[in-house]
Every structure is written in structure tokens, then in C-alpha cells.
């Protein structure tokens, strides 16, 4: 069953690029005690993700934080090296890049998509959510091929 507002985020292991290589991040620990704006993209360095999705959260980081967001995180079904490189190339220190390399998070959320027609395999759908102390407060899932409700601007309007 797809995650819904009011549900607790599932506890899975993600990875982030660290100084000495990939570092494990348990979602139960990462989302505990803070309000996080989490957004998911089908893939790092892909067109809409690089031109609009990540830049929107980078540009709106201060406004999101002014509305009570403690942290902003981006996830994709990519490895920690790719997410780290994408973060350095297009992100900012305001956005934590969390690699869902095995798709464990998007599978647990029931928010996968089939990108095999593009040679991408199983990926995460494009979505955003506000997670407060591990509980989903806002959930914005895009229809296939669209980019509207998962944007930083949309999230800001709902805070």
C-alpha cells in the first residue's frame, strides 16, 4: 500500500557520500526529531531533475527553512557516488543527497516506476513530502511525465 499522510516513514538504509566514501543513513534516525522536506527524482543528472527539481529546492531553501523546515533531502535510485557528484555539480550544502541505490525506500513507500523503456530499470517516482519526526505530513506525488506538485514552490504554498 502506498505511503499516505499520517503514516510513519519506513525504516530503511540509505547512503550518502562522505569524506571516506559512502556512509549509511537509517531513515528512522535521520528523520527523528526534525521536520524534513524530502523530494525524490527518477535519476541524478537527468533533464527535468537537473534543470528544475533540484535547483528549485536549492533556490527555495531559505524560504522552506523560514517556514519551519529543518532539513532538505533529495533521494534517487542512484548510488552514493553519483548522488554526491550531482550534489557537488548542481546542489548546495542546504540539500542532503541520499542515495537509494537499491530502491529500498521507494519500494517500501510503494512509489516505484518502471524506467526500463529508457534503460533505467526500476526507479522512484517523482514526489515530495514533508516528514515531521518520521511521520508524513505532506505528500505530493506527480502523475507520470509531469513536474508540478513535487516542486519546491508547490510545497512552500502548502506549508
Short mmCIF file of C-alpha atoms in Angstrom, two decimals:
data_model
loop_
_atom_site.label_atom_id
_atom_site.label_comp_id
_atom_site.label_asym_id
_atom_site.label_seq_id
_atom_site.Cartn_x
_atom_site.Cartn_y
_atom_site.Cartn_z
CA UNK A 1 0.00 0.00 0.00
CA UNK A 2 1.32 3.44 -0.96
CA UNK A 3 2.50 5.68 1.88
CA UNK A 4 -0.06 8.28 2.94
CA UNK A 5 -0.25 11.41 5.05
CA UNK A 6 -0.18 10.35 8.71
CA UNK A 7 1.92 7.23 8.05
CA UNK A 8 5.30 6.67 9.67
CA UNK A 9 8.14 6.59 7.17
CA UNK A 10 9.54 3.05 6.81
CA UNK A 11 12.95 2.41 8.33
CA UNK A 12 15.40 1.58 5.55
CA UNK A 13 19.11 2.15 4.95
CA UNK A 14 20.10 4.86 2.51
CA UNK A 15 23.62 6.05 1.74
CA UNK A 16 25.26 9.43 1.44
CA UNK A 17 28.66 10.42 0.13
CA UNK A 18 31.10 11.05 2.95
CA UNK A 19 34.71 12.13 3.16
CA UNK A 20 35.88 8.49 3.26
CA UNK A 21 33.25 7.04 0.92
CA UNK A 22 29.60 6.04 1.26
CA UNK A 23 28.08 6.37 4.74
CA UNK A 24 24.92 4.50 5.82
CA UNK A 25 21.92 6.56 6.88
CA UNK A 26 18.98 4.89 8.64
CA UNK A 27 15.76 6.73 7.88
CA UNK A 28 14.46 6.19 11.44
CA UNK A 29 17.48 8.10 12.77
CA UNK A 30 17.72 10.71 10.01
CA UNK A 31 14.07 11.82 10.20
CA UNK A 32 13.74 11.64 14.02
CA UNK A 33 13.09 14.87 15.86
CA UNK A 34 13.10 17.20 12.87
CA UNK A 35 10.95 18.43 10.02
CA UNK A 36 12.40 17.38 6.67
CA UNK A 37 11.44 18.34 3.13
CA UNK A 38 12.21 15.19 1.15
CA UNK A 39 12.00 15.03 -2.61
CA UNK A 40 12.58 12.13 -4.96
CA UNK A 41 13.71 12.26 -8.55
CA UNK A 42 13.87 9.45 -11.13
CA UNK A 43 17.60 9.98 -11.55
CA UNK A 44 20.53 12.26 -10.86
CA UNK A 45 21.77 14.27 -13.85
CA UNK A 46 18.54 13.62 -15.79
CA UNK A 47 16.96 16.59 -17.65
CA UNK A 48 13.99 17.72 -15.53
CA UNK A 49 15.70 16.68 -12.31
CA UNK A 50 18.80 18.77 -13.09
CA UNK A 51 17.11 21.72 -14.78
CA UNK A 52 14.15 22.19 -12.43
CA UNK A 53 13.66 19.84 -9.48
CA UNK A 54 16.96 20.08 -7.59
CA UNK A 55 17.53 23.76 -8.50
CA UNK A 56 14.06 24.64 -7.18
CA UNK A 57 14.85 23.23 -3.74
CA UNK A 58 18.29 24.88 -3.77
CA UNK A 59 16.73 28.26 -4.68
CA UNK A 60 13.90 27.96 -2.13
CA UNK A 61 15.96 26.51 0.74
CA UNK A 62 15.90 29.69 2.83
CA UNK A 63 12.14 30.11 2.33
CA UNK A 64 11.48 26.48 3.28
CA UNK A 65 13.60 26.86 6.41
CA UNK A 66 11.77 30.09 7.29
CA UNK A 67 8.52 28.07 7.20
CA UNK A 68 9.81 25.51 9.71
CA UNK A 69 11.73 23.02 7.59
CA UNK A 70 14.87 21.91 9.46
CA UNK A 71 16.47 19.99 6.63
CA UNK A 72 16.04 19.37 2.89
CA UNK A 73 16.92 15.99 1.39
CA UNK A 74 16.93 14.64 -2.15
CA UNK A 75 16.77 10.95 -2.95
CA UNK A 76 17.05 8.91 -6.14
CA UNK A 77 17.70 5.32 -7.12
CA UNK A 78 21.36 6.06 -7.76
CA UNK A 79 24.48 5.17 -5.79
CA UNK A 80 26.12 7.46 -3.23
CA UNK A 81 28.95 8.36 -5.62
CA UNK A 82 26.53 9.60 -8.29
CA UNK A 83 24.37 11.46 -5.77
CA UNK A 84 27.47 13.03 -4.22
CA UNK A 85 28.76 14.15 -7.62
CA UNK A 86 25.35 15.54 -8.57
CA UNK A 87 25.14 17.41 -5.29
CA UNK A 88 28.55 18.97 -5.90
CA UNK A 89 27.70 19.84 -9.51
CA UNK A 90 24.20 21.22 -9.07
CA UNK A 91 23.25 21.30 -5.41
CA UNK A 92 24.21 23.16 -2.31
CA UNK A 93 25.04 22.44 1.29
CA UNK A 94 21.35 23.14 2.02
CA UNK A 95 20.31 19.86 0.34
CA UNK A 96 21.44 16.47 1.65
CA UNK A 97 21.79 13.92 -1.14
CA UNK A 98 20.56 10.49 -0.02
CA UNK A 99 21.22 7.56 -2.32
CA UNK A 100 18.53 4.87 -2.53
CA UNK A 101 20.77 2.70 -4.68
CA UNK A 102 18.76 -0.50 -4.25
CA UNK A 103 15.40 1.26 -4.35
CA UNK A 104 14.62 0.11 -0.81
CA UNK A 105 12.92 3.37 0.19
CA UNK A 106 10.77 3.77 -2.91
CA UNK A 107 9.77 0.10 -2.75
CA UNK A 108 8.78 0.46 0.92
CA UNK A 109 6.81 3.62 0.05
CA UNK A 110 5.22 1.85 -2.94
CA UNK A 111 6.35 4.74 -5.13
CA UNK A 112 8.38 2.95 -7.80
CA UNK A 113 8.20 3.46 -11.54
CA UNK A 114 9.32 1.35 -14.46
CA UNK A 115 12.01 3.23 -16.37
CA UNK A 116 13.14 0.18 -18.36
CA UNK A 117 11.87 1.74 -21.59
CA UNK A 118 14.63 4.32 -21.11
CA UNK A 119 17.23 1.80 -19.93
CA UNK A 120 16.85 2.96 -16.33
CA UNK A 121 15.20 -0.08 -14.72
CA UNK A 122 13.07 0.35 -11.62
CA UNK A 123 13.29 3.89 -10.24
CA UNK A 124 11.48 6.11 -7.78
CA UNK A 125 8.56 8.21 -8.91
CA UNK A 126 8.90 11.96 -8.80
CA UNK A 127 7.45 13.13 -5.48
CA UNK A 128 7.99 15.38 -2.49
CA UNK A 129 6.90 15.10 1.11
CA UNK A 130 7.24 16.83 4.43
CA UNK A 131 8.24 14.39 7.15
CA UNK A 132 7.87 15.58 10.74
CA UNK A 133 9.62 13.38 13.31
CA UNK A 134 9.31 10.41 10.97
CA UNK A 135 5.62 10.94 10.09
CA UNK A 136 4.44 12.10 6.66
CA UNK A 137 2.65 15.46 6.96
CA UNK A 138 2.50 16.37 3.28
CA UNK A 139 2.73 14.07 0.25
CA UNK A 140 2.90 15.28 -3.35
CA UNK A 141 3.18 12.55 -5.99
CA UNK A 142 3.48 13.51 -9.65
CA UNK A 143 1.43 11.96 -12.42
CA UNK A 144 3.71 10.21 -14.94
CA UNK A 145 5.61 12.67 -17.12
CA UNK A 146 4.66 15.77 -15.11
CA UNK A 147 6.51 18.19 -12.86
CA UNK A 148 4.12 20.30 -10.82
CA UNK A 149 3.17 19.09 -7.33
CA UNK A 150 6.63 17.88 -6.28
CA UNK A 151 8.25 21.27 -6.89
CA UNK A 152 9.65 23.35 -4.04
CA UNK A 153 7.25 26.17 -4.90
CA UNK A 154 4.23 23.87 -4.52
CA UNK A 155 5.50 22.58 -1.18
CA UNK A 156 6.03 26.14 0.04
CA UNK A 157 2.46 27.00 -0.87
CA UNK A 158 1.19 24.11 1.29
CA UNK A 159 3.28 24.93 4.39
#
